[in-house]
Amino acid sequence: MRVLLIGANGYIGRFVADRLLADPAVQLTALGRGDDADVRFDLASGSPGALTRFLDAVHPGVVVNCAGATRGGARDLTRHNTVAVATVCEALRRSGCGARLVQVGCGSEYGPSQPGSSTAEDAVPRPGGPYGVSKLAATELVLGSGLDAVVLRVFSPAGPGTPAGSPLGRLAEAMRRAMQSGDGELKLGGLGVQRDFVDVRDVARAVHAASLSAAQGVINIGSGRAVRLRDAAAVLARVAGYGGALHELDAPPGPLRNAIGHPRTDSDHVAPVAYPYPDGCGSWQQADVRTARDRLGWRPRINLEESLADIWMEAACRI
């Protein structure tokens, strides 16, 4: 099976590439903007016609799209998350390859949910920010394309390679700085949110399974369990061997909240900065993952403690 992987250099894409390369039945071709891609192509600016010609030449059986942007203004998010997917869908419609499309979506497409609830695929999406809107628009393009396609809505990925700017990445970096300086007290903000963390290697397994399956539509990929960021911080402290005190900062009123790992000052005043989870999902998110189990035969295998241990190992080695 020849697989065309788009976005192989991204956070999720790197692990998807590793998973697919481990399958002896897969012939992998990577398409992306970087120099190390097999084929250089920018989905946000490239034409569907150019991509069609490449598809007809390579003739993949599966196209996996892990490309996209998580940060930036509405214009950039729309270009990289929506226009890019429109290009993929149009190119596949024009091509004679008949490839199956596996699109990596995100839990932010759902927006806020009721605390204590599990979000299933039939929930009405109400994204709370431009990122979620751009990804939801991409999902709708895929579902309305008439292609053999599946969208994996990945909730909060964690584990090795976690970006330093993500909540868990920032948490690990704050703890590293505290241990390096011998600080016995670490002030943290924004720990009240609860998210469904799923290891990125489990996400890669789900993409692999979706590539081989006939499942269509939307499928949630998560752990099925919401974890408070405060509890993740405690686990990370144990993994890191940090014996200091963790103090949670009260959130100031208004739309802004304290960032994780706010530096200690002699003043009790804490300046509000960007909310640590700018995903527009409110205080709670938990996936209903029964569809992934039933239609992909997939279950998460890696627990959060292992994911956090890998995040810490990378942070501890950072100079």
C-alpha positions as a Python dict, from the first residue, in 0.01 Angstrom:
ca = {
    (1, 'M'): (0, 0, 0),
    (2, 'R'): (141, 336, -100),
    (3, 'V'): (61, 613, 147),
    (4, 'L'): (110, 983, 86),
    (5, 'L'): (167, 1158, 419),
    (6, 'I'): (116, 1534, 430),
    (7, 'G'): (271, 1714, 726),
    (8, 'A'): (525, 1448, 818),
    (9, 'N'): (744, 1702, 999),
    (10, 'G'): (471, 1820, 1238),
    (11, 'Y'): (418, 1709, 1595),
    (12, 'I'): (167, 1435, 1510),
    (13, 'G'): (300, 1375, 1159),
    (14, 'R'): (643, 1263, 1281),
    (15, 'F'): (493, 982, 1486),
    (16, 'V'): (252, 887, 1210),
    (17, 'A'): (550, 859, 975),
    (18, 'D'): (733, 634, 1222),
    (19, 'R'): (427, 414, 1263),
    (20, 'L'): (367, 379, 890),
    (21, 'L'): (736, 312, 818),
    (22, 'A'): (725, 28, 1072),
    (23, 'D'): (462, -146, 857),
    (24, 'P'): (647, -349, 590),
    (25, 'A'): (337, -340, 371),
    (26, 'V'): (344, 41, 346),
    (27, 'Q'): (537, 245, 92),
    (28, 'L'): (551, 596, 234),
    (29, 'T'): (594, 923, 47),
    (30, 'A'): (613, 1245, 249),
    (31, 'L'): (485, 1572, 108),
    (32, 'G'): (550, 1899, 289),
    (33, 'R'): (708, 2243, 294),
    (34, 'G'): (1040, 2136, 447),
    (35, 'D'): (1359, 2045, 265),
    (36, 'D'): (1353, 1692, 405),
    (37, 'A'): (1015, 1609, 251),
    (38, 'D'): (1019, 1368, -43),
    (39, 'V'): (819, 1626, -235),
    (40, 'R'): (804, 1996, -148),
    (41, 'F'): (456, 2142, -174),
    (42, 'D'): (273, 2414, 18),
    (43, 'L'): (-94, 2325, 48),
    (44, 'A'): (-188, 2679, 153),
    (45, 'S'): (-56, 2832, -169),
    (46, 'G'): (-24, 2543, -415),
    (47, 'S'): (-291, 2477, -674),
    (48, 'P'): (-519, 2171, -679),
    (49, 'G'): (-406, 2107, -1035),
    (50, 'A'): (-41, 2075, -937),
    (51, 'L'): (-128, 1839, -654),
    (52, 'T'): (-351, 1636, -889),
    (53, 'R'): (-61, 1582, -1127),
    (54, 'F'): (151, 1456, -840),
    (55, 'L'): (-125, 1223, -719),
    (56, 'D'): (-163, 1079, -1069),
    (57, 'A'): (212, 1019, -1086),
    (58, 'V'): (251, 859, -741),
    (59, 'H'): (-93, 691, -735),
    (60, 'P'): (-127, 647, -357),
    (61, 'G'): (-394, 424, -209),
    (62, 'V'): (-422, 643, 102),
    (63, 'V'): (-358, 1012, 166),
    (64, 'V'): (-303, 1109, 530),
    (65, 'N'): (-322, 1479, 611),
    (66, 'C'): (-150, 1577, 937),
    (67, 'A'): (-65, 1928, 819),
    (68, 'G'): (-205, 2242, 975),
    (69, 'A'): (-145, 2531, 1212),
    (70, 'T'): (-240, 2558, 1579),
    (71, 'R'): (-141, 2920, 1635),
    (72, 'G'): (-179, 3247, 1452),
    (73, 'G'): (-452, 3484, 1348),
    (74, 'A'): (-777, 3387, 1181),
    (75, 'R'): (-635, 3449, 834),
    (76, 'D'): (-334, 3219, 880),
    (77, 'L'): (-542, 2951, 1050),
    (78, 'T'): (-792, 2958, 765),
    (79, 'R'): (-517, 2931, 503),
    (80, 'H'): (-335, 2641, 668),
    (81, 'N'): (-629, 2450, 814),
    (82, 'T'): (-916, 2513, 573),
    (83, 'V'): (-789, 2629, 234),
    (84, 'A'): (-518, 2361, 246),
    (85, 'V'): (-776, 2087, 302),
    (86, 'A'): (-992, 2227, 23),
    (87, 'T'): (-688, 2187, -205),
    (88, 'V'): (-641, 1824, -97),
    (89, 'C'): (-1008, 1738, -151),
    (90, 'E'): (-1025, 1904, -493),
    (91, 'A'): (-702, 1735, -605),
    (92, 'L'): (-831, 1395, -496),
    (93, 'R'): (-1160, 1452, -680),
    (94, 'R'): (-971, 1538, -999),
    (95, 'S'): (-719, 1257, -968),
    (96, 'G'): (-771, 909, -1099),
    (97, 'C'): (-590, 749, -807),
    (98, 'G'): (-907, 688, -603),
    (99, 'A'): (-715, 729, -277),
    (100, 'R'): (-874, 714, 64),
    (101, 'L'): (-831, 1031, 274),
    (102, 'V'): (-750, 1025, 646),
    (103, 'Q'): (-783, 1378, 782),
    (104, 'V'): (-649, 1463, 1128),
    (105, 'G'): (-897, 1695, 1296),
    (106, 'C'): (-914, 1808, 1659),
    (107, 'G'): (-1135, 1813, 1965),
    (108, 'S'): (-1146, 2194, 1949),
    (109, 'E'): (-1403, 2156, 1674),
    (110, 'Y'): (-1659, 2070, 1942),
    (111, 'G'): (-1598, 2375, 2161),
    (112, 'P'): (-1707, 2390, 2528),
    (113, 'S'): (-1896, 2097, 2679),
    (114, 'Q'): (-2084, 2032, 2999),
    (115, 'P'): (-1855, 1935, 3290),
    (116, 'G'): (-1882, 1564, 3358),
    (117, 'S'): (-2003, 1480, 3008),
    (118, 'S'): (-1835, 1280, 2731),
    (119, 'T'): (-1851, 1428, 2384),
    (120, 'A'): (-1958, 1185, 2114),
    (121, 'E'): (-1929, 1230, 1739),
    (122, 'D'): (-2295, 1328, 1704),
    (123, 'A'): (-2253, 1633, 1930),
    (124, 'V'): (-2329, 1964, 1761),
    (125, 'P'): (-1994, 2141, 1708),
    (126, 'R'): (-1971, 2489, 1859),
    (127, 'P'): (-1604, 2585, 1837),
    (128, 'G'): (-1508, 2866, 2072),
    (129, 'G'): (-1225, 3023, 1873),
    (130, 'P'): (-1076, 3068, 1525),
    (131, 'Y'): (-862, 2755, 1550),
    (132, 'G'): (-1160, 2530, 1615),
    (133, 'V'): (-1362, 2708, 1347),
    (134, 'S'): (-1088, 2658, 1087),
    (135, 'K'): (-1058, 2289, 1169),
    (136, 'L'): (-1435, 2237, 1171),
    (137, 'A'): (-1459, 2399, 828),
    (138, 'A'): (-1195, 2155, 706),
    (139, 'T'): (-1391, 1862, 847),
    (140, 'E'): (-1708, 1978, 672),
    (141, 'L'): (-1516, 2005, 344),
    (142, 'V'): (-1393, 1648, 383),
    (143, 'L'): (-1733, 1509, 478),
    (144, 'G'): (-1900, 1687, 187),
    (145, 'S'): (-1637, 1594, -70),
    (146, 'G'): (-1786, 1262, -174),
    (147, 'L'): (-1447, 1098, -117),
    (148, 'D'): (-1371, 779, 71),
    (149, 'A'): (-1268, 972, 381),
    (150, 'V'): (-1250, 965, 758),
    (151, 'V'): (-1178, 1248, 1003),
    (152, 'L'): (-1004, 1165, 1330),
    (153, 'R'): (-1089, 1427, 1591),
    (154, 'V'): (-783, 1415, 1815),
    (155, 'F'): (-836, 1562, 2159),
    (156, 'S'): (-527, 1683, 2357),
    (157, 'P'): (-214, 1505, 2231),
    (158, 'A'): (72, 1456, 2478),
    (159, 'G'): (400, 1268, 2505),
    (160, 'P'): (742, 1300, 2342),
    (161, 'G'): (782, 1599, 2116),
    (162, 'T'): (512, 1798, 2297),
    (163, 'P'): (562, 2161, 2189),
    (164, 'A'): (722, 2380, 2455),
    (165, 'G'): (443, 2633, 2407),
    (166, 'S'): (166, 2386, 2489),
    (167, 'P'): (24, 2370, 2844),
    (168, 'L'): (208, 2049, 2936),
    (169, 'G'): (524, 2170, 2765),
    (170, 'R'): (513, 2500, 2954),
    (171, 'L'): (445, 2314, 3277),
    (172, 'A'): (753, 2097, 3228),
    (173, 'E'): (968, 2397, 3138),
    (174, 'A'): (854, 2588, 3447),
    (175, 'M'): (942, 2290, 3665),
    (176, 'R'): (1282, 2252, 3497),
    (177, 'R'): (1363, 2617, 3569),
    (178, 'A'): (1252, 2581, 3931),
    (179, 'M'): (1471, 2275, 3985),
    (180, 'Q'): (1766, 2434, 3808),
    (181, 'S'): (1751, 2740, 4030),
    (182, 'G'): (1685, 2542, 4347),
    (183, 'D'): (1349, 2710, 4392),
    (184, 'G'): (1142, 2529, 4653),
    (185, 'E'): (820, 2694, 4544),
    (186, 'L'): (657, 2693, 4203),
    (187, 'K'): (363, 2919, 4130),
    (188, 'L'): (133, 2792, 3859),
    (189, 'G'): (-177, 2936, 3704),
    (190, 'G'): (-462, 2801, 3494),
    (191, 'L'): (-462, 2455, 3650),
    (192, 'G'): (-837, 2424, 3685),
    (193, 'V'): (-908, 2321, 3325),
    (194, 'Q'): (-969, 1953, 3253),
    (195, 'R'): (-868, 1796, 2925),
    (196, 'D'): (-866, 1455, 2763),
    (197, 'F'): (-496, 1382, 2705),
    (198, 'V'): (-402, 1111, 2457),
    (199, 'D'): (-47, 1004, 2382),
    (200, 'V'): (75, 1106, 2038),
    (201, 'R'): (197, 751, 1973),
    (202, 'D'): (-153, 624, 2033),
    (203, 'V'): (-276, 888, 1788),
    (204, 'A'): (-32, 750, 1530),
    (205, 'R'): (-173, 402, 1589),
    (206, 'A'): (-522, 537, 1528),
    (207, 'V'): (-414, 698, 1200),
    (208, 'H'): (-257, 370, 1090),
    (209, 'A'): (-575, 180, 1179),
    (210, 'A'): (-791, 434, 996),
    (211, 'S'): (-572, 400, 687),
    (212, 'L'): (-642, 27, 675),
    (213, 'S'): (-1010, 44, 763),
    (214, 'A'): (-1321, 125, 562),
    (215, 'A'): (-1460, 354, 833),
    (216, 'Q'): (-1593, 691, 719),
    (217, 'G'): (-1722, 1003, 890),
    (218, 'V'): (-1589, 1142, 1218),
    (219, 'I'): (-1415, 935, 1486),
    (220, 'N'): (-1297, 1070, 1822),
    (221, 'I'): (-944, 987, 1934),
    (222, 'G'): (-882, 1045, 2305),
    (223, 'S'): (-828, 863, 2631),
    (224, 'G'): (-1193, 888, 2732),
    (225, 'R'): (-1095, 1049, 3062),
    (226, 'A'): (-1066, 1416, 3153),
    (227, 'V'): (-769, 1507, 3372),
    (228, 'R'): (-735, 1831, 3565),
    (229, 'L'): (-417, 2013, 3475),
    (230, 'R'): (-351, 2049, 3849),
    (231, 'D'): (-336, 1668, 3877),
    (232, 'A'): (-106, 1647, 3574),
    (233, 'A'): (125, 1896, 3745),
    (234, 'A'): (139, 1676, 4056),
    (235, 'V'): (223, 1368, 3846),
    (236, 'L'): (491, 1562, 3659),
    (237, 'A'): (645, 1677, 3989),
    (238, 'R'): (661, 1316, 4107),
    (239, 'V'): (812, 1199, 3778),
    (240, 'A'): (1067, 1482, 3784),
    (241, 'G'): (1154, 1433, 4150),
    (242, 'Y'): (1058, 1789, 4231),
    (243, 'G'): (1007, 1815, 4606),
    (244, 'G'): (905, 2179, 4620),
    (245, 'A'): (561, 2318, 4685),
    (246, 'L'): (316, 2373, 4400),
    (247, 'H'): (102, 2681, 4455),
    (248, 'E'): (-189, 2750, 4226),
    (249, 'L'): (-248, 3115, 4148),
    (250, 'D'): (-600, 3245, 4158),
    (251, 'A'): (-727, 3353, 3818),
    (252, 'P'): (-802, 3725, 3787),
    (253, 'P'): (-1143, 3834, 3662),
    (254, 'G'): (-1201, 3903, 3294),
    (255, 'P'): (-1121, 3712, 2975),
    (256, 'L'): (-750, 3667, 3051),
    (257, 'R'): (-598, 3413, 3286),
    (258, 'N'): (-260, 3345, 3443),
    (259, 'A'): (-11, 3140, 3249),
    (260, 'I'): (143, 2818, 3370),
    (261, 'G'): (474, 2874, 3539),
    (262, 'H'): (440, 3245, 3605),
    (263, 'P'): (780, 3359, 3739),
    (264, 'R'): (803, 3435, 4109),
    (265, 'T'): (816, 3799, 4207),
    (266, 'D'): (835, 3985, 4534),
    (267, 'S'): (493, 4129, 4462),
    (268, 'D'): (167, 3946, 4509),
    (269, 'H'): (41, 4108, 4190),
    (270, 'V'): (21, 3872, 3896),
    (271, 'A'): (-14, 4021, 3549),
    (272, 'P'): (-278, 3845, 3340),
    (273, 'V'): (-146, 3688, 3023),
    (274, 'A'): (-288, 3463, 2754),
    (275, 'Y'): (-514, 3184, 2876),
    (276, 'P'): (-305, 2865, 2894),
    (277, 'Y'): (-548, 2669, 2681),
    (278, 'P'): (-642, 2891, 2387),
    (279, 'D'): (-847, 2613, 2227),
    (280, 'G'): (-1187, 2767, 2298),
    (281, 'C'): (-1304, 2457, 2486),
    (282, 'G'): (-1380, 2608, 2824),
    (283, 'S'): (-1304, 2430, 3149),
    (284, 'W'): (-1388, 2072, 3052),
    (285, 'Q'): (-1342, 1831, 2764),
    (286, 'Q'): (-1368, 1455, 2756),
    (287, 'A'): (-1404, 1231, 2452),
    (288, 'D'): (-1645, 947, 2401),
    (289, 'V'): (-1412, 699, 2227),
    (290, 'R'): (-1648, 406, 2173),
    (291, 'T'): (-1664, 465, 1798),
    (292, 'A'): (-1285, 431, 1769),
    (293, 'R'): (-1305, 104, 1958),
    (294, 'D'): (-1593, -34, 1752),
    (295, 'R'): (-1492, 84, 1405),
    (296, 'L'): (-1112, 91, 1422),
    (297, 'G'): (-1043, -167, 1689),
    (298, 'W'): (-841, 106, 1861),
    (299, 'R'): (-789, 175, 2229),
    (300, 'P'): (-533, 402, 2397),
    (301, 'R'): (-243, 205, 2543),
    (302, 'I'): (-11, 466, 2693),
    (303, 'N'): (-114, 625, 3022),
    (304, 'L'): (-65, 990, 3109),
    (305, 'E'): (216, 921, 3355),
    (306, 'E'): (427, 767, 3077),
    (307, 'S'): (346, 1059, 2848),
    (308, 'L'): (449, 1305, 3118),
    (309, 'A'): (770, 1112, 3186),
    (310, 'D'): (866, 1151, 2820),
    (311, 'I'): (778, 1520, 2824),
    (312, 'W'): (995, 1563, 3133),
    (313, 'M'): (1288, 1373, 2986),
    (314, 'E'): (1297, 1615, 2692),
    (315, 'A'): (1256, 1922, 2915),
    (316, 'A'): (1529, 1807, 3155),
    (317, 'C'): (1774, 1767, 2865),
    (318, 'R'): (1702, 2114, 2732),
    (319, 'I'): (1989, 2360, 2771),
}
